mmCIF file of C-alpha atoms in Angstrom:
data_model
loop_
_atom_site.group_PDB
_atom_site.id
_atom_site.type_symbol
_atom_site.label_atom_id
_atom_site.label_comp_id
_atom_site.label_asym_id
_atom_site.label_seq_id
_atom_site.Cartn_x
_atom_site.Cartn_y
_atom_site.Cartn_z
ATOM 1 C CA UNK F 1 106.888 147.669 -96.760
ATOM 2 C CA UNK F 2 104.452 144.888 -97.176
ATOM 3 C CA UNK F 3 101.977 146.845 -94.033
ATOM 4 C CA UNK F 4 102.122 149.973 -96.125
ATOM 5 C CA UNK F 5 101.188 147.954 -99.523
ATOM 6 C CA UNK F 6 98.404 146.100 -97.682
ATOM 7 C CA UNK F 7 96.543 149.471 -96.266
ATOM 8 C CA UNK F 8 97.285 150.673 -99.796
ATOM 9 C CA UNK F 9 95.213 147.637 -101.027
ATOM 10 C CA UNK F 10 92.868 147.565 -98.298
ATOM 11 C CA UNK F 11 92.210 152.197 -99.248
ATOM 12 C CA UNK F 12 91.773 151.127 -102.740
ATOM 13 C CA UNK F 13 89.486 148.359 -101.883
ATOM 14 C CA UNK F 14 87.388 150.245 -99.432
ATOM 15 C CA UNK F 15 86.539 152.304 -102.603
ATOM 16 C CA UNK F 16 84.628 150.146 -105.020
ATOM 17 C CA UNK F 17 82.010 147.658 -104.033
ATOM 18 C CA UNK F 18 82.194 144.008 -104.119
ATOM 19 C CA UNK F 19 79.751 141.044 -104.158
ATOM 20 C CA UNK F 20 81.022 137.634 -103.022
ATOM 21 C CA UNK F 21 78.758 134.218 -103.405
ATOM 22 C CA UNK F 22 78.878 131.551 -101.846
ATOM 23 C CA UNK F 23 77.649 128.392 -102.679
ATOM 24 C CA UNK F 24 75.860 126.963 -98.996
ATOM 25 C CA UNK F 25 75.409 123.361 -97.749
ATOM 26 C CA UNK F 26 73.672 122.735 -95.127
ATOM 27 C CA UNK F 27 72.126 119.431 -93.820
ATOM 28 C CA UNK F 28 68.610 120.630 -92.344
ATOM 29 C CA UNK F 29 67.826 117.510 -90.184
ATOM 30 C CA UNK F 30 70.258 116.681 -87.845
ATOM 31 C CA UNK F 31 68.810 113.193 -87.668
ATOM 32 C CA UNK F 32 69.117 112.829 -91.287
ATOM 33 C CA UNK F 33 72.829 113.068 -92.204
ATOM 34 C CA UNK F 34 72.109 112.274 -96.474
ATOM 35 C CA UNK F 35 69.448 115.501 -96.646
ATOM 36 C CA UNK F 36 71.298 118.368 -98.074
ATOM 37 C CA UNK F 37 70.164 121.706 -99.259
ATOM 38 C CA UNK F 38 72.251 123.469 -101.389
ATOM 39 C CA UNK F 39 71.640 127.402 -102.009
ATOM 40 C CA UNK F 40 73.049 130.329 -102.521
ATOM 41 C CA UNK F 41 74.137 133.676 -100.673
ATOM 42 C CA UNK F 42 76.017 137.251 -101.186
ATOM 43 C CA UNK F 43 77.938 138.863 -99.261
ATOM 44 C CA UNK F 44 78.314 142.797 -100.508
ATOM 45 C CA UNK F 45 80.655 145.167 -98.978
ATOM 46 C CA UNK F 46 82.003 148.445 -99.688
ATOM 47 C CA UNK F 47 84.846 147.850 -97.066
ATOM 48 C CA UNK F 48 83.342 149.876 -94.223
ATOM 49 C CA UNK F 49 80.037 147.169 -93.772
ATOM 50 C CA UNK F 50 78.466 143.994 -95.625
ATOM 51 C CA UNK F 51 75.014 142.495 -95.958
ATOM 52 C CA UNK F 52 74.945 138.765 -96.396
ATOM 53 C CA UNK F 53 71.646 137.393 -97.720
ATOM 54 C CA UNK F 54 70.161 134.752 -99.876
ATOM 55 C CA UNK F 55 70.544 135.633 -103.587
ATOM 56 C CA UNK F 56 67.389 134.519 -104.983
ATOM 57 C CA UNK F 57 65.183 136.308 -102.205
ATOM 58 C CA UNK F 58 67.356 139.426 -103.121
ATOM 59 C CA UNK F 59 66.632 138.723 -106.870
ATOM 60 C CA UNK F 60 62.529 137.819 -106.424
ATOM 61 C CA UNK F 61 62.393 140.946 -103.464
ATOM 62 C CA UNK F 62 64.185 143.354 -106.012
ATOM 63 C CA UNK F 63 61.907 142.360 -109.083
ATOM 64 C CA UNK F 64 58.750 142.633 -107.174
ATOM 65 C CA UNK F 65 59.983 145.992 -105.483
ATOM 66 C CA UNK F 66 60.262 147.010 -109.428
ATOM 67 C CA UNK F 67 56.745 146.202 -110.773
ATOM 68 C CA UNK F 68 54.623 144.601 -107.757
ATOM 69 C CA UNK F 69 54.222 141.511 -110.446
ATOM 70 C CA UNK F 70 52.291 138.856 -108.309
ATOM 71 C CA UNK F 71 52.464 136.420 -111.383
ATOM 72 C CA UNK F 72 55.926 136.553 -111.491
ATOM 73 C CA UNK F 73 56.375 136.134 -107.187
ATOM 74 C CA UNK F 74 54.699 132.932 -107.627
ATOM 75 C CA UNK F 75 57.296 132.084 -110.465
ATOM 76 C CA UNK F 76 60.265 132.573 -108.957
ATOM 77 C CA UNK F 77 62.901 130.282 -107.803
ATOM 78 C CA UNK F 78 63.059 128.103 -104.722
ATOM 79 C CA UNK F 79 64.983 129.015 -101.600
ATOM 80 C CA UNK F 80 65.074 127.298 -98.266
ATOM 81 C CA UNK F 81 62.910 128.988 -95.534
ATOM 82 C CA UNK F 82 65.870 129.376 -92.808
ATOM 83 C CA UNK F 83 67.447 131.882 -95.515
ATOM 84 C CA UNK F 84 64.880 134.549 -95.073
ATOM 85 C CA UNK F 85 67.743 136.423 -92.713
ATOM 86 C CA UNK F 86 70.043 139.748 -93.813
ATOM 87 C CA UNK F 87 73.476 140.092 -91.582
ATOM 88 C CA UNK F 88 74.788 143.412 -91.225
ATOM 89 C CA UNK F 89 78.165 143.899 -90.423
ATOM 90 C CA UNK F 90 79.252 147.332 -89.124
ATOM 91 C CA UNK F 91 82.832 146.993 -89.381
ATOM 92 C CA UNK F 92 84.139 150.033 -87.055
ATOM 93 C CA UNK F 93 81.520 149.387 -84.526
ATOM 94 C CA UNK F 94 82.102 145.779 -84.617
ATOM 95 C CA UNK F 95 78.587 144.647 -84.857
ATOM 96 C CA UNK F 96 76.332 142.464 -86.561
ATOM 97 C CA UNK F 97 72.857 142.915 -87.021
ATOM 98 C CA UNK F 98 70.814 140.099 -87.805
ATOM 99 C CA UNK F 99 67.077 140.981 -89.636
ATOM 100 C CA UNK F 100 64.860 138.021 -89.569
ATOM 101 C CA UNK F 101 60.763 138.605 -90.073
ATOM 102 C CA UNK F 102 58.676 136.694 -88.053
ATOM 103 C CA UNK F 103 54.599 136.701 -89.905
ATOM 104 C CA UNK F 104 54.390 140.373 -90.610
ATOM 105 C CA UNK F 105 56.669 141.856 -88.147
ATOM 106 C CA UNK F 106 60.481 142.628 -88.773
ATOM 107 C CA UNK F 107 62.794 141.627 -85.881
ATOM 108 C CA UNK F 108 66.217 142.896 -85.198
ATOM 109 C CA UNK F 109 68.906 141.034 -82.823
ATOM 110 C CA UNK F 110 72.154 143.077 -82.483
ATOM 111 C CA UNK F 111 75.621 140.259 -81.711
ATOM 112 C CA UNK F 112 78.912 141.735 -80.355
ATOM 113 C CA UNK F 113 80.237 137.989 -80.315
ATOM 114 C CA UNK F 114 82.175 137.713 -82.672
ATOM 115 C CA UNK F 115 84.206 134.270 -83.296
ATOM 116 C CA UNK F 116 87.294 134.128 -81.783
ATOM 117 C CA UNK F 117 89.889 132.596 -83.660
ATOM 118 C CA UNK F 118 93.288 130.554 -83.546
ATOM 119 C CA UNK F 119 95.547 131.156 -86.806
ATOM 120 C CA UNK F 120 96.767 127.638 -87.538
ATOM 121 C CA UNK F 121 100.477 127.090 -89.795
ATOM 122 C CA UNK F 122 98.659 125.209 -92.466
ATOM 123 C CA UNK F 123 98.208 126.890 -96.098
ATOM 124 C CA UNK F 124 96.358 126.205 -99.474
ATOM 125 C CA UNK F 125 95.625 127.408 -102.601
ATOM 126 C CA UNK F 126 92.326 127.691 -103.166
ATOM 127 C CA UNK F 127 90.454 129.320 -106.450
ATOM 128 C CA UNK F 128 93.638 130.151 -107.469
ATOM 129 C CA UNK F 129 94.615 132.185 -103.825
ATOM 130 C CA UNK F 130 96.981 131.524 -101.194
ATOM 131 C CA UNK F 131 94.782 130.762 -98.079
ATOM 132 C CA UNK F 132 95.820 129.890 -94.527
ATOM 133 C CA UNK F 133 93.557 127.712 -91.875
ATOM 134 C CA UNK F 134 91.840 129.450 -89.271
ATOM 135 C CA UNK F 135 89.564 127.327 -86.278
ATOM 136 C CA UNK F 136 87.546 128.469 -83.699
ATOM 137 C CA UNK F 137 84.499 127.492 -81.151
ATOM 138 C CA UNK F 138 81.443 129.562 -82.113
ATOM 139 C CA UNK F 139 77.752 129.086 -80.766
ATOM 140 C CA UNK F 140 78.118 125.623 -79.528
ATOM 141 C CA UNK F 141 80.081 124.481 -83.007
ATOM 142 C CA UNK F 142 83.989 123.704 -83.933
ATOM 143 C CA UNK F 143 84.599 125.638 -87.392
ATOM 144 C CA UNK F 144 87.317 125.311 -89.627
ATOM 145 C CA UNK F 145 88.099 128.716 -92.174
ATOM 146 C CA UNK F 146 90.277 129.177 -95.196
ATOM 147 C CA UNK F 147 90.962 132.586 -95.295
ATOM 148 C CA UNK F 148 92.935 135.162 -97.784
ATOM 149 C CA UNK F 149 94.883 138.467 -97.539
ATOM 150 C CA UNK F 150 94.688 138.847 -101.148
ATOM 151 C CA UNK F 151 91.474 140.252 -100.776
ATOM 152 C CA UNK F 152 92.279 142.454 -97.651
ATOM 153 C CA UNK F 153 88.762 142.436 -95.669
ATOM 154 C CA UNK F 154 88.114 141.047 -92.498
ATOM 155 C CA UNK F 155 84.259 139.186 -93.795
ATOM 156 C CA UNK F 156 83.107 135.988 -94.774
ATOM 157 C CA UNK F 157 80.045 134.397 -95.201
ATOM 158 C CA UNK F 158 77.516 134.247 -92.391
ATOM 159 C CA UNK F 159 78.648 135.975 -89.202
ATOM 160 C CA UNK F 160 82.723 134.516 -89.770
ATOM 161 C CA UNK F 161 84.476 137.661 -89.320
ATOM 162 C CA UNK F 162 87.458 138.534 -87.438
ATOM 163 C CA UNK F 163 90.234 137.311 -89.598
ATOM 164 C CA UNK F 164 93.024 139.176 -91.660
ATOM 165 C CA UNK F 165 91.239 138.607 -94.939
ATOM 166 C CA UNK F 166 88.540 137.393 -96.482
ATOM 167 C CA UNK F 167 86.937 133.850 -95.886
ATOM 168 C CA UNK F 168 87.080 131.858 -98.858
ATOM 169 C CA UNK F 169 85.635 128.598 -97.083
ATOM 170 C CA UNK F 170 84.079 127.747 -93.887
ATOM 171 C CA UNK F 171 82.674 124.839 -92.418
ATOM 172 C CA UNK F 172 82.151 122.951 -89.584
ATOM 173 C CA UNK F 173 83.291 119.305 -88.082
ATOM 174 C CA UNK F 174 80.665 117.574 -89.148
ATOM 175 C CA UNK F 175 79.832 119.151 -92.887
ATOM 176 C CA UNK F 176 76.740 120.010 -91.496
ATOM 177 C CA UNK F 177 77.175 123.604 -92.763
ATOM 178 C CA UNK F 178 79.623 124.727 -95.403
ATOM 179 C CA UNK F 179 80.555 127.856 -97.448
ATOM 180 C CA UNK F 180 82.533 128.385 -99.902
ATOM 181 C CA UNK F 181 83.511 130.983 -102.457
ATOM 182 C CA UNK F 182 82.330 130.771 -106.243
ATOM 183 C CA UNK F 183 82.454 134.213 -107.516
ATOM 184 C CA UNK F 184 83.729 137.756 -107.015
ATOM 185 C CA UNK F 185 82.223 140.402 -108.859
ATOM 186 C CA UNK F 186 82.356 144.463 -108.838
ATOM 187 C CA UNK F 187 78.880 146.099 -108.284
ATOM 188 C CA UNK F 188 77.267 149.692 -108.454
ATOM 189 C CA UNK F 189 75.465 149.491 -105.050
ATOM 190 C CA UNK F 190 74.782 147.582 -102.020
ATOM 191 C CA UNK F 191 72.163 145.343 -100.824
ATOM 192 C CA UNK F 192 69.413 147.975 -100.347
ATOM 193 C CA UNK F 193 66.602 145.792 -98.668
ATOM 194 C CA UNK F 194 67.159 146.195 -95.121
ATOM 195 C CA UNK F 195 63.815 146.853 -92.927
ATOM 196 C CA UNK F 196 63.396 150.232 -92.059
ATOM 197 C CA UNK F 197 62.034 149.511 -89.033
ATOM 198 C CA UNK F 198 62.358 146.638 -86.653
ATOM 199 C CA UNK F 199 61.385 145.212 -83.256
ATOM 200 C CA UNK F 200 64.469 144.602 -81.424
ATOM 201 C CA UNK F 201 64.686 141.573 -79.703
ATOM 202 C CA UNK F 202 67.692 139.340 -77.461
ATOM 203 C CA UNK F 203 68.934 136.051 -79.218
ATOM 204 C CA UNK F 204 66.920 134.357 -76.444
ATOM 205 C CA UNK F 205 64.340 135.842 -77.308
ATOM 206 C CA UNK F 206 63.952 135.300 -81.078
ATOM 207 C CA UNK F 207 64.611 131.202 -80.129
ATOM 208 C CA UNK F 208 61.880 131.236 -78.182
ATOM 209 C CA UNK F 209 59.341 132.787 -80.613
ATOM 210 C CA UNK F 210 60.839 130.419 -83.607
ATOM 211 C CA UNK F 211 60.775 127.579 -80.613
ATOM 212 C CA UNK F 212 57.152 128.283 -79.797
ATOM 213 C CA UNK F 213 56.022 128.674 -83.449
ATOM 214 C CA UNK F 214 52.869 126.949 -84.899
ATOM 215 C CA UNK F 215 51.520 126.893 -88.190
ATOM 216 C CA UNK F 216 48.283 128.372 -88.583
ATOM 217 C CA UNK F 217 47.085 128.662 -92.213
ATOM 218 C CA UNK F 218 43.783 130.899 -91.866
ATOM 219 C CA UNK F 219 46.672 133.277 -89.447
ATOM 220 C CA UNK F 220 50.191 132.836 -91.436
ATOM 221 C CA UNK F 221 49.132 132.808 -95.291
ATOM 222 C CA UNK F 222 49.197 136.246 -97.176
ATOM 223 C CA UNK F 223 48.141 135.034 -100.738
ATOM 224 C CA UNK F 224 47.470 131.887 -102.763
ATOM 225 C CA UNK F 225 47.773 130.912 -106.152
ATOM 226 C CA UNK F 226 46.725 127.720 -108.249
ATOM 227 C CA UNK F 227 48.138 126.625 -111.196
ATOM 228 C CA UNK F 228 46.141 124.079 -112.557
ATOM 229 C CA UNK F 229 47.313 123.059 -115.380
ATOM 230 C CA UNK F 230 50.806 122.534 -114.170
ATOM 231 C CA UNK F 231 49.518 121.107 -110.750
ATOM 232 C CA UNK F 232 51.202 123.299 -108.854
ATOM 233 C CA UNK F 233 50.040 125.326 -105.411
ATOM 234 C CA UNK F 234 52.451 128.579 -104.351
ATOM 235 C CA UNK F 235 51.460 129.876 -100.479
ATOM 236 C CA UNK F 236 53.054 133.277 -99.883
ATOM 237 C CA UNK F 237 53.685 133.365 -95.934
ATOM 238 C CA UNK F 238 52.886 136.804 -94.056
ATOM 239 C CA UNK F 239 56.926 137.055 -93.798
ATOM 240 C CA UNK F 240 57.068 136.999 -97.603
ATOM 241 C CA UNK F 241 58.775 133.287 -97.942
ATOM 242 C CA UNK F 242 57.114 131.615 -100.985
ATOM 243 C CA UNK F 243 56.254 127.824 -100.666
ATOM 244 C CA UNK F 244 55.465 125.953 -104.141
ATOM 245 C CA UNK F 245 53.823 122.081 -103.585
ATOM 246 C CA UNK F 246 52.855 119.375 -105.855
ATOM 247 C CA UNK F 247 49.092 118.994 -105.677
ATOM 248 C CA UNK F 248 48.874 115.192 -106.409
ATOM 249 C CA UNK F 249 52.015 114.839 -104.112
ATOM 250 C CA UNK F 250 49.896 116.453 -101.407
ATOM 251 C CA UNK F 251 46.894 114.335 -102.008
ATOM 252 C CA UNK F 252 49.525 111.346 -101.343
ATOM 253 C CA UNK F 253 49.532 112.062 -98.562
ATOM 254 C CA UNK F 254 48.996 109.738 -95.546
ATOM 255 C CA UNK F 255 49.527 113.157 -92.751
ATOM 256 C CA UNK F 256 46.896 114.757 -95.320
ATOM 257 C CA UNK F 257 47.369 117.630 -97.244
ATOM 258 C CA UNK F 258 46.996 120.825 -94.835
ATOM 259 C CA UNK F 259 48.831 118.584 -92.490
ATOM 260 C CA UNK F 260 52.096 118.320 -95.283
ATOM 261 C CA UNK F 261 51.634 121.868 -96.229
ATOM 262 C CA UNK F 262 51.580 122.792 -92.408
ATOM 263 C CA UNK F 263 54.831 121.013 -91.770
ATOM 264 C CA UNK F 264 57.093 121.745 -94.841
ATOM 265 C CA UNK F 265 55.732 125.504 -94.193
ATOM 266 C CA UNK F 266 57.225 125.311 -90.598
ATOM 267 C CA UNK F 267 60.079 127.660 -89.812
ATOM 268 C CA UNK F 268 62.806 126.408 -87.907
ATOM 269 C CA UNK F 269 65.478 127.590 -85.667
ATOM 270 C CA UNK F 270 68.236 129.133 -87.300
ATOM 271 C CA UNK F 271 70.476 125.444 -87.858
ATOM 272 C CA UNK F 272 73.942 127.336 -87.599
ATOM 273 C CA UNK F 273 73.394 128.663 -83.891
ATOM 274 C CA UNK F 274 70.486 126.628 -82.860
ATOM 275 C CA UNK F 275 70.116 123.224 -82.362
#
């Protein structure tokens, strides 16, 4: 009885769309343990495939999309550069698609390894749903997943799939990345901002160009714009991130100020999967 009421749920569920956020931590620099980012990130699903992306690129790339404002780019909020990334998850194929745009062109990397899990006999309640523990090994970390079969999809956040339910909370051992759930919501549609077309590329391959990367203003920088009354500098990168620096802070300097702009523009490796 309880099988049949679950792929009742799971029918009626497939059938309406949901949004899921998820507050992130993440600690940026390994070698400094007190430096945390906090941001945020949905994960939409009809209950046949997700897209998990940063909510205030969604919300700055939807506006923009609306009324090509470049006044209003410039003003929108911050979000950390290693959240330019969409993952697709095709869940009968069993595939995740990872978009990530490197300067101006979009690049694709396709993972079939998914994390493989061990169902532990520990349970919680958490935002008012029974949970169960869930650990696994996945690209070179030890995670550690709260997951629910009151919500009966098998996402999370990030690429944490596999499991009889939804993820309410992931991290791993050493807090260096954690997720957890803050809101469900219905929506009308899914995330619709997926690149058209993209350069596909192996998982070695995309390290290697992120790896080999070097800041080069005159090459990298689409647009500029100076506020001078506020003292404030925005940079839009080629790959549409938008950086926002302090102009006296700059001139503080002692690296100098195209050397600080250079360095807090630099993209690094993806920190969940590459060290």
């Amino acid at each position: 009885m309880y099988k049949v009421l679950f792929l009742l749920f799971a029918t009626l569920f497939s059938a309406q769309n949901y949004r899921f956020v998820y507050e992130y931590k993440m600690k940026p620099d390994a070698g400094k343990k007190d430096s945390v980012v906090t941001d945020y990130m949905n994960l939409d699903t009809d209950g046949k495939k997700s897209y998990f992306y940063n909510a205030v690129k969604y919300e700055r790339d939807s506006a923009y999309t609306a009324d090509k404002n470049n006044a209003a780019l410039f003003q929108s909020k911050y979000y950390d550069q290693n959240l330019n990334y969409v993952i697709e998850k095709q869940y009968a194929k069993k595939t995740v698609n990872f978009y990530d745009k490197f300067k101006s062109v979009n690049l694709l990397i396709t993972d079939h390894d998914v994390p493989k899990w061990k169902i532990e006999n520990e349970f919680a309640t958490i935002n008012t749903m029974n949970c169960q523990k869930a650990t696994t090994d996945y690209k070179g970390r030890k995670w550690e997943a709260w997951f629910s079969k009151e919500y009966p999809i098998s996402d999370g956040p990030y690429k944490f799939s596999g499991l009889p339910g939804l993820v309410l909370k992931v991290k791993d051992t050493g807090d260096d990345h954690v997720f957890n759930l803050i809101q469900i919501k219905k929506i009308q549609s899914l995330f619709a901002l997926v690149p058209k077309s993209s350069k596909q590329v192996s998982r070695e391959e995309y390290k290697k160009i992120i790896k080999n990367y070097t800041f080069i203003a005159a090459d990298d920088i689409q647009s500029m714009n100076m506020d001078s009354k506020a003292g404030m500098m925005s940079i839009q990168l080629k790959d549409g991130y938008i950086g926002k620096f302090d102009i006296n802070q700059m001139k503080k300097s002692s690296a100098g100020m195209d050397a600080e702009i250079a360095k807090r523009l630099q993209k690094t490796n993806n920190p969940i999967e590459m060290d």
